[in-house]
Coordinates of C-alpha atoms and ligand atoms in Angstrom, one line a residue:
X273 CA 118.3 135.3 77.4
X274 CA 114.6 135.3 78.6
X275 CA 114.1 136.3 82.2
X276 CA 111.0 135.5 84.3
X277 CA 110.2 136.3 87.9
X278 CA 108.7 134.1 90.6
X279 CA 108.6 134.0 94.4
X280 CA 110.1 130.5 94.8
X281 CA 112.2 128.8 92.1
X282 CA 112.1 125.0 92.6
X283 CA 114.8 122.8 91.2
X284 CA 113.6 119.3 90.6
X285 CA 110.1 117.8 89.8
X286 CA 110.3 114.7 92.0
X287 CA 107.8 114.3 94.8
X288 CA 109.5 117.0 96.9
X289 CA 109.5 119.7 94.3
X290 CA 106.0 118.9 93.0
X291 CA 104.5 118.7 96.5
X292 CA 106.2 122.0 97.5
X293 CA 104.9 123.6 94.4
X294 CA 101.4 122.5 95.1
X295 CA 101.4 123.6 98.7
X296 CA 102.8 127.0 97.8
X297 CA 100.2 127.3 95.0
X298 CA 97.4 126.6 97.5
X299 CA 98.7 129.5 99.6
X300 CA 98.7 131.8 96.7
X301 CA 102.5 131.8 96.2
X302 CA 104.0 131.8 92.8
X303 CA 106.5 129.1 92.1
X304 CA 108.3 127.8 89.0
X305 CA 109.8 124.3 88.7
X306 CA 112.7 123.3 86.5
X307 CA 113.5 119.6 86.0
X308 CA 116.3 118.2 83.9
X309 CA 114.5 115.0 82.9
X310 CA 111.3 114.5 80.9
X311 CA 108.0 114.0 82.7
X312 CA 107.8 110.4 81.3
X313 CA 111.3 109.7 82.7
X314 CA 110.4 111.0 86.1
X315 CA 107.3 108.8 86.1
X316 CA 109.2 105.7 85.0
X317 CA 111.5 105.7 88.1
X318 CA 110.4 102.9 90.4
X319 CA 110.8 104.0 94.0
X320 CA 109.2 104.0 97.4
X321 CA 105.6 102.9 98.0
X322 CA 104.7 103.2 101.7
X323 CA 103.2 106.5 102.9
X324 CA 103.1 107.4 106.6
X325 CA 100.5 109.6 108.2
X326 CA 102.5 112.8 107.7
X327 CA 102.6 112.2 103.9
X328 CA 98.9 111.2 103.7
X329 CA 98.0 114.4 105.6
X330 CA 100.1 116.6 103.4
X331 CA 98.8 115.1 100.2
X332 CA 95.3 115.7 101.5
X333 CA 96.2 119.3 102.4
X334 CA 97.6 119.8 98.9
X335 CA 94.3 118.6 97.5
X336 CA 95.8 115.5 95.7
X337 CA 94.8 112.7 98.1
X338 CA 91.7 111.5 96.4
X339 CA 93.1 108.6 94.3
X340 CA 95.4 107.6 97.2
X341 CA 92.4 107.0 99.4
X342 CA 90.6 105.1 96.7
X343 CA 93.4 102.9 95.5
X344 CA 95.9 102.8 98.4
X345 CA 96.0 99.8 100.7
X346 CA 95.8 100.6 104.4
X347 CA 98.2 98.5 106.5
X348 CA 98.0 98.4 110.2
X349 CA 101.0 96.2 110.8
X350 CA 103.8 94.1 109.3
X351 CA 105.6 90.8 109.9
X352 CA 109.1 90.2 111.0
X353 CA 110.5 86.8 110.1
X354 CA 113.2 85.1 112.1
X355 CA 114.3 81.5 112.0
X356 CA 111.4 80.6 109.7
X357 CA 108.8 82.0 112.1
X358 CA 106.8 85.2 111.5
X359 CA 105.9 87.7 114.2
X360 CA 103.3 90.3 113.5
X361 CA 104.0 93.9 114.7
X362 CA 100.6 95.5 115.3
X363 CA 101.5 99.1 114.4
X364 CA 97.9 100.4 114.8
X365 CA 97.6 99.0 118.3
X366 CA 101.2 99.9 119.4
X367 CA 101.0 103.5 118.2
X368 CA 97.5 104.3 119.2
X369 CA 95.9 104.2 115.8
X370 CA 98.6 105.1 113.3
X371 CA 98.6 103.3 110.0
X372 CA 100.5 103.5 106.7
X373 CA 99.1 103.3 103.2
X374 CA 100.7 101.4 100.3
X375 CA 100.6 103.7 97.3
X376 CA 103.5 103.9 94.9
X377 CA 105.7 107.0 94.7
X378 CA 105.0 107.0 90.9
X379 CA 101.3 107.4 91.6
X380 CA 102.0 110.2 94.1
X381 CA 104.1 111.9 91.4
X382 CA 101.4 111.4 88.8
X383 CA 98.7 112.9 91.0
X384 CA 100.9 115.9 91.7
X385 CA 101.8 116.4 88.0
X386 CA 98.1 116.2 87.1
X387 CA 97.1 118.7 89.7
X388 CA 99.8 121.1 88.5
X389 CA 98.7 120.7 85.0
X390 CA 95.0 121.2 85.9
X391 CA 95.9 124.4 87.7
X392 CA 97.7 125.6 84.6
X393 CA 101.0 125.8 86.4
X394 CA 104.1 125.2 84.2
X395 CA 106.9 122.8 84.9
X396 CA 109.9 123.1 82.6
X397 CA 111.0 119.6 81.8
X398 CA 114.3 118.7 80.0
X399 CA 115.9 121.8 81.3
X400 CA 119.6 121.5 80.6
X401 CA 122.6 123.0 82.4
X402 CA 120.6 124.2 85.4
X403 CA 122.7 126.5 87.7
X404 CA 121.9 128.4 90.8
X405 CA 123.3 131.9 91.5
X406 CA 123.4 134.7 94.2
X407 CA 121.7 132.7 96.9
X408 CA 123.8 134.6 99.4
X409 CA 121.6 137.6 98.4
X410 CA 117.8 138.2 98.5
X411 CA 117.7 138.0 94.7
X412 CA 118.7 134.4 93.9
X413 CA 118.5 133.2 90.3
X414 CA 118.2 129.9 88.5
X415 CA 119.5 129.6 85.0
X416 CA 118.9 126.8 82.5
X417 CA 118.9 126.0 78.8
X418 CA 116.2 124.5 76.5
X419 CA 116.4 123.4 72.9
X420 CA 113.9 125.1 70.7
X421 CA 113.3 125.4 67.0
X422 CA 116.0 128.0 66.8
X423 CA 118.6 126.0 68.7
X424 CA 119.7 126.5 72.3
X425 CA 117.8 129.1 74.4
X426 CA 119.0 130.5 77.7
X427 CA 116.6 131.3 80.5
X428 CA 116.8 132.9 83.9
X429 CA 114.3 132.8 86.7
X430 CA 114.7 135.6 89.2
X431 CA 113.2 134.7 92.6
X432 CA 113.0 135.5 96.3
X433 CA 114.0 131.9 97.3
X434 CA 115.4 128.8 95.7
X435 CA 114.2 125.3 96.8
X436 CA 116.7 122.6 96.0
X437 CA 114.4 119.5 95.5
X438 CA 116.8 118.0 93.1
X439 CA 117.7 114.7 94.7
X440 CA 121.0 113.2 95.8
X441 CA 122.8 114.0 92.6
X442 CA 121.3 117.5 92.3
X443 CA 123.0 120.8 91.6
X444 CA 121.8 122.8 94.6
X445 CA 123.7 121.1 97.4
X446 CA 126.7 120.8 95.0
X447 CA 126.6 124.6 94.6
X448 CA 126.8 125.4 98.3
X449 CA 130.3 126.5 99.4
X450 CA 132.3 123.5 100.6
X451 CA 133.3 125.3 103.8
X452 CA 129.6 125.8 104.7
X453 CA 128.5 122.2 104.5
X454 CA 129.0 119.1 106.6
X455 CA 128.2 115.7 105.2
X456 CA 127.8 112.4 107.0
X457 CA 127.7 109.2 105.0
X458 CA 127.6 105.5 105.5
X459 CA 127.9 103.2 102.5
X460 CA 126.7 99.7 103.2
X461 CA 128.7 96.7 102.0
X462 CA 125.8 95.2 100.1
X463 CA 123.0 96.1 97.7
X464 CA 119.4 95.4 97.3
X465 CA 118.2 93.5 94.3
X466 CA 114.6 94.7 93.6
X467 CA 112.0 93.1 91.4
X468 CA 108.6 94.6 90.5
X469 CA 106.1 92.1 89.1
X470 CA 102.4 92.0 88.2
X471 CA 101.7 89.2 90.7
X472 CA 99.5 89.3 93.8
X473 CA 101.6 89.9 97.0
X474 CA 102.6 86.9 99.0
X475 CA 101.0 88.4 102.1
X476 CA 98.5 91.2 102.7
X477 CA 101.1 93.1 104.7
X478 CA 104.9 93.5 104.4
X479 CA 107.3 90.8 105.5
X480 CA 110.8 91.7 106.6
X481 CA 112.8 88.5 106.6
X482 CA 116.0 87.8 108.4
X483 CA 117.7 84.7 107.0
X484 CA 121.2 83.2 107.0
X485 CA 121.2 83.7 103.3
X486 CA 120.7 87.5 103.7
X487 CA 117.8 89.9 104.2
X488 CA 114.6 89.8 102.1
X489 CA 111.6 92.1 102.0
X490 CA 108.2 91.3 100.6
X491 CA 106.5 94.6 99.7
X492 CA 103.8 95.6 97.3
X493 CA 102.3 98.4 95.3
X494 CA 98.7 97.1 95.0
X495 CA 96.8 93.8 95.3
X496 CA 98.1 92.8 91.8
X497 CA 101.6 94.3 91.9
X498 CA 104.4 93.1 94.1
X499 CA 107.8 94.5 95.0
X500 CA 110.4 92.2 96.4
X501 CA 114.0 92.8 97.5
X502 CA 116.9 90.5 98.2
X503 CA 120.1 91.6 99.9
X504 CA 123.0 90.8 97.5
X505 CA 126.8 91.4 97.4
X506 CA 127.8 94.7 95.7
X507 CA 129.8 92.7 93.2
X508 CA 126.6 91.1 91.8
X509 CA 125.4 92.4 88.4
X510 CA 121.7 92.5 87.7
X511 CA 122.3 90.6 84.4
X512 CA 123.4 87.6 86.5
X513 CA 120.0 87.4 88.1
X514 CA 117.4 85.7 85.9
X515 CA 113.8 85.9 87.1
X516 CA 113.9 82.2 88.0
X517 CA 117.0 82.7 90.1
X518 CA 115.4 85.6 91.9
X519 CA 112.2 83.7 92.8
X520 CA 114.2 80.6 93.9
X521 CA 116.4 82.6 96.2
X522 CA 113.4 84.6 97.6
X523 CA 111.7 81.3 98.5
X524 CA 114.8 80.1 100.3
X525 CA 114.7 83.2 102.5
X526 CA 111.0 82.9 103.5
X527 CA 109.1 80.7 105.9
X528 CA 107.5 77.5 104.5
X529 CA 104.0 79.1 104.3
X530 CA 105.1 82.2 102.5
X531 CA 107.3 80.2 100.3
X532 CA 104.4 77.9 99.3
X533 CA 102.1 80.9 98.7
X534 CA 104.6 83.0 96.6
X535 CA 103.1 83.7 93.2
X536 CA 105.9 84.3 90.6
X537 CA 105.8 85.9 87.2
X538 CA 108.0 87.9 84.8
X539 CA 109.7 90.9 86.4
X540 CA 108.7 94.3 84.9
X541 CA 111.6 96.0 86.6
X542 CA 114.8 94.6 88.1
X543 CA 117.7 96.6 89.5
X544 CA 120.4 96.6 92.2
X545 CA 120.4 99.6 94.5
X546 CA 123.6 100.2 96.4
X547 CA 122.5 101.2 99.9
X548 CA 123.7 104.4 101.6
X549 CA 122.8 106.6 104.4
X550 CA 123.6 110.3 103.9
X551 CA 122.8 113.4 105.8
X552 CA 124.0 116.9 105.1
X553 CA 123.8 120.0 107.3
X554 CA 122.7 122.8 107.2
X555 CA 119.7 122.6 104.9
X556 CA 119.8 126.3 104.3
X557 CA 122.4 128.5 102.4
X558 CA 121.2 132.1 102.5
X559 CA 118.1 132.1 100.3
X560 CA 118.5 128.5 99.1
X561 CA 116.9 125.6 100.9
X562 CA 117.4 121.8 100.4
X563 CA 114.5 119.4 100.8
X564 CA 114.2 115.6 100.4
X565 CA 116.9 113.5 98.8
X566 CA 119.0 116.6 98.1
X567 CA 119.6 116.8 101.9
X568 CA 119.5 113.2 103.1
X569 CA 118.9 109.7 101.9
X570 CA 118.4 106.5 103.7
X571 CA 118.3 102.9 102.4
X572 CA 114.8 101.7 101.5
X573 CA 114.7 99.4 104.5
X574 CA 112.2 101.4 106.5
X575 CA 110.3 103.0 103.7
X576 CA 111.4 106.4 105.2
X577 CA 112.9 108.3 102.2
X578 CA 109.6 109.6 100.7
X579 CA 108.2 110.3 104.2
X580 CA 111.3 112.2 105.3
X581 CA 111.1 114.2 102.0
X582 CA 107.4 115.0 102.7
X583 CA 108.3 116.1 106.2
X584 CA 110.9 118.5 104.9
X585 CA 108.3 119.9 102.5
X586 CA 105.8 120.4 105.3
X587 CA 108.2 122.5 107.2
X588 CA 109.7 124.3 104.2
X589 CA 106.3 125.2 102.7
X590 CA 105.2 126.6 106.1
X591 CA 108.4 128.6 106.4
X592 CA 108.3 130.0 102.9
X593 CA 104.6 130.9 103.2
X594 CA 105.4 132.7 106.4
X595 CA 108.3 134.5 104.7
X596 CA 106.3 135.4 101.6
X597 CA 103.0 136.3 103.2
X598 CA 103.7 137.5 106.7
X599 CA 107.2 138.7 105.8
X600 CA 108.5 136.8 108.9
X601 CA 111.7 134.9 108.7
X602 CA 111.1 132.9 111.9
X603 CA 110.2 129.8 109.9
X604 CA 113.1 129.9 107.5
X605 CA 115.5 130.6 110.3
X606 CA 114.5 127.4 112.0
X607 CA 114.0 125.2 109.0
X608 CA 117.5 123.7 109.0
Ligands
APR287 N1 118.4 120.3 87.5 C1 117.1 120.1 87.5 N2 116.6 119.0 88.1 C2 117.4 118.1 88.6 C3 118.8 118.3 88.6 C4 119.3 119.4 88.0 N3 120.6 119.7 88.0 N4 119.4 117.2 89.3 C5 118.3 116.4 89.6 N5 117.2 116.9 89.2 C6 115.8 116.3 89.3 C7 115.8 114.8 89.1 O1 115.8 114.4 87.8 C8 114.6 114.4 89.9 O2 113.4 114.4 89.1 O3 115.4 116.5 90.7 C9 114.4 115.4 91.0 C10 114.7 114.9 92.4 O4 113.7 113.9 92.7 P1 114.0 112.6 93.6 O5 115.3 112.1 93.3 O6 112.8 111.7 93.5 O7 114.0 113.3 95.1 P2 112.9 113.9 96.0 O8 111.9 114.6 95.2 O9 113.5 114.5 97.1 O10 112.1 112.6 96.5 C11 112.6 111.7 97.5 O11 112.9 109.7 96.2 O12 114.7 108.3 96.3 C12 113.4 108.5 96.7 O13 113.3 107.4 98.7 C13 113.4 108.6 98.1 O14 111.1 108.4 98.1 C14 112.1 109.4 98.3 C15 112.1 110.3 97.2

């Protein structure tokens, strides 16, 4: 077995793990990341796309905000649609100048991956059988396997802290003692059918639509790429939904103007997401910390998931920097 040493062992190379790695690197702290999927697989996952101020600020702080500012679309409001009439919510005015930026999670992930590569920082992709050990001590360890030319190789990372950034289905939360963890969950009795298409968005901002046929959301990733969602019964299968059927149903849930302006085209991704709200506490188990989807997930309704993950990473990075540099545990003691 090969053993390496690092200050922070990060499990998961989604946005949480990569952003944490980048912020720690900026502070001169050594971190290793292990990810069970390939880099291409991580980049192929279609997820959130609306960044709030906290996320924009953190990406800037991490030194990876350049492309976001160039390519992201700044939104200062959104529309709510009721009974075929749209009402604009002027976020900018109502919050004293706060805006959001539309920039896909995939792009955030790509920028973070590129920055990590440019800095010569390694990420172990396709790490199998990742396990976490001894996080009730100050010498926690992460173990994993890789497949090399000589077959399976065993690895161990000895660290001061473990960051569980491994999403809802990750290993870190699952490894915490059951008696030490409280979970709260609400599973909603419907799903969201999402379509991504290379078509211009129906409106320059988001439209949240309430209709007797069910909820619909008109979102976007760029001026030429749209993301639409329809609320559907959980019993629906994605194969039942042709592109034509999707566009037809979306039209029926929009107001006449939006319906007339809707540009349709082939879907480049189509899936049904079951919606769930889940929160776990605490977010710390000895020397192991949870961040992002590993600790809590929300339905995509309010575009909060990625922003909550970034907020966790903000506090966790500050706490870990304080612990590693100033040898003060005040931050990590308050993290949860
Ligand atoms: N070992 C190593 N890596 C793992 C393991 C494991 N046992 N289990 C999961 N992972 C990896 C996943 O493959 C994934 O790449 O951890 C990563 C977790 O990434 P995300 O699920 O994207 O979670 P997070 O980084 O917290 O980002 C939160 O994702 O679902 C959206 O709305 C949410 O935008 C928010 C974002």
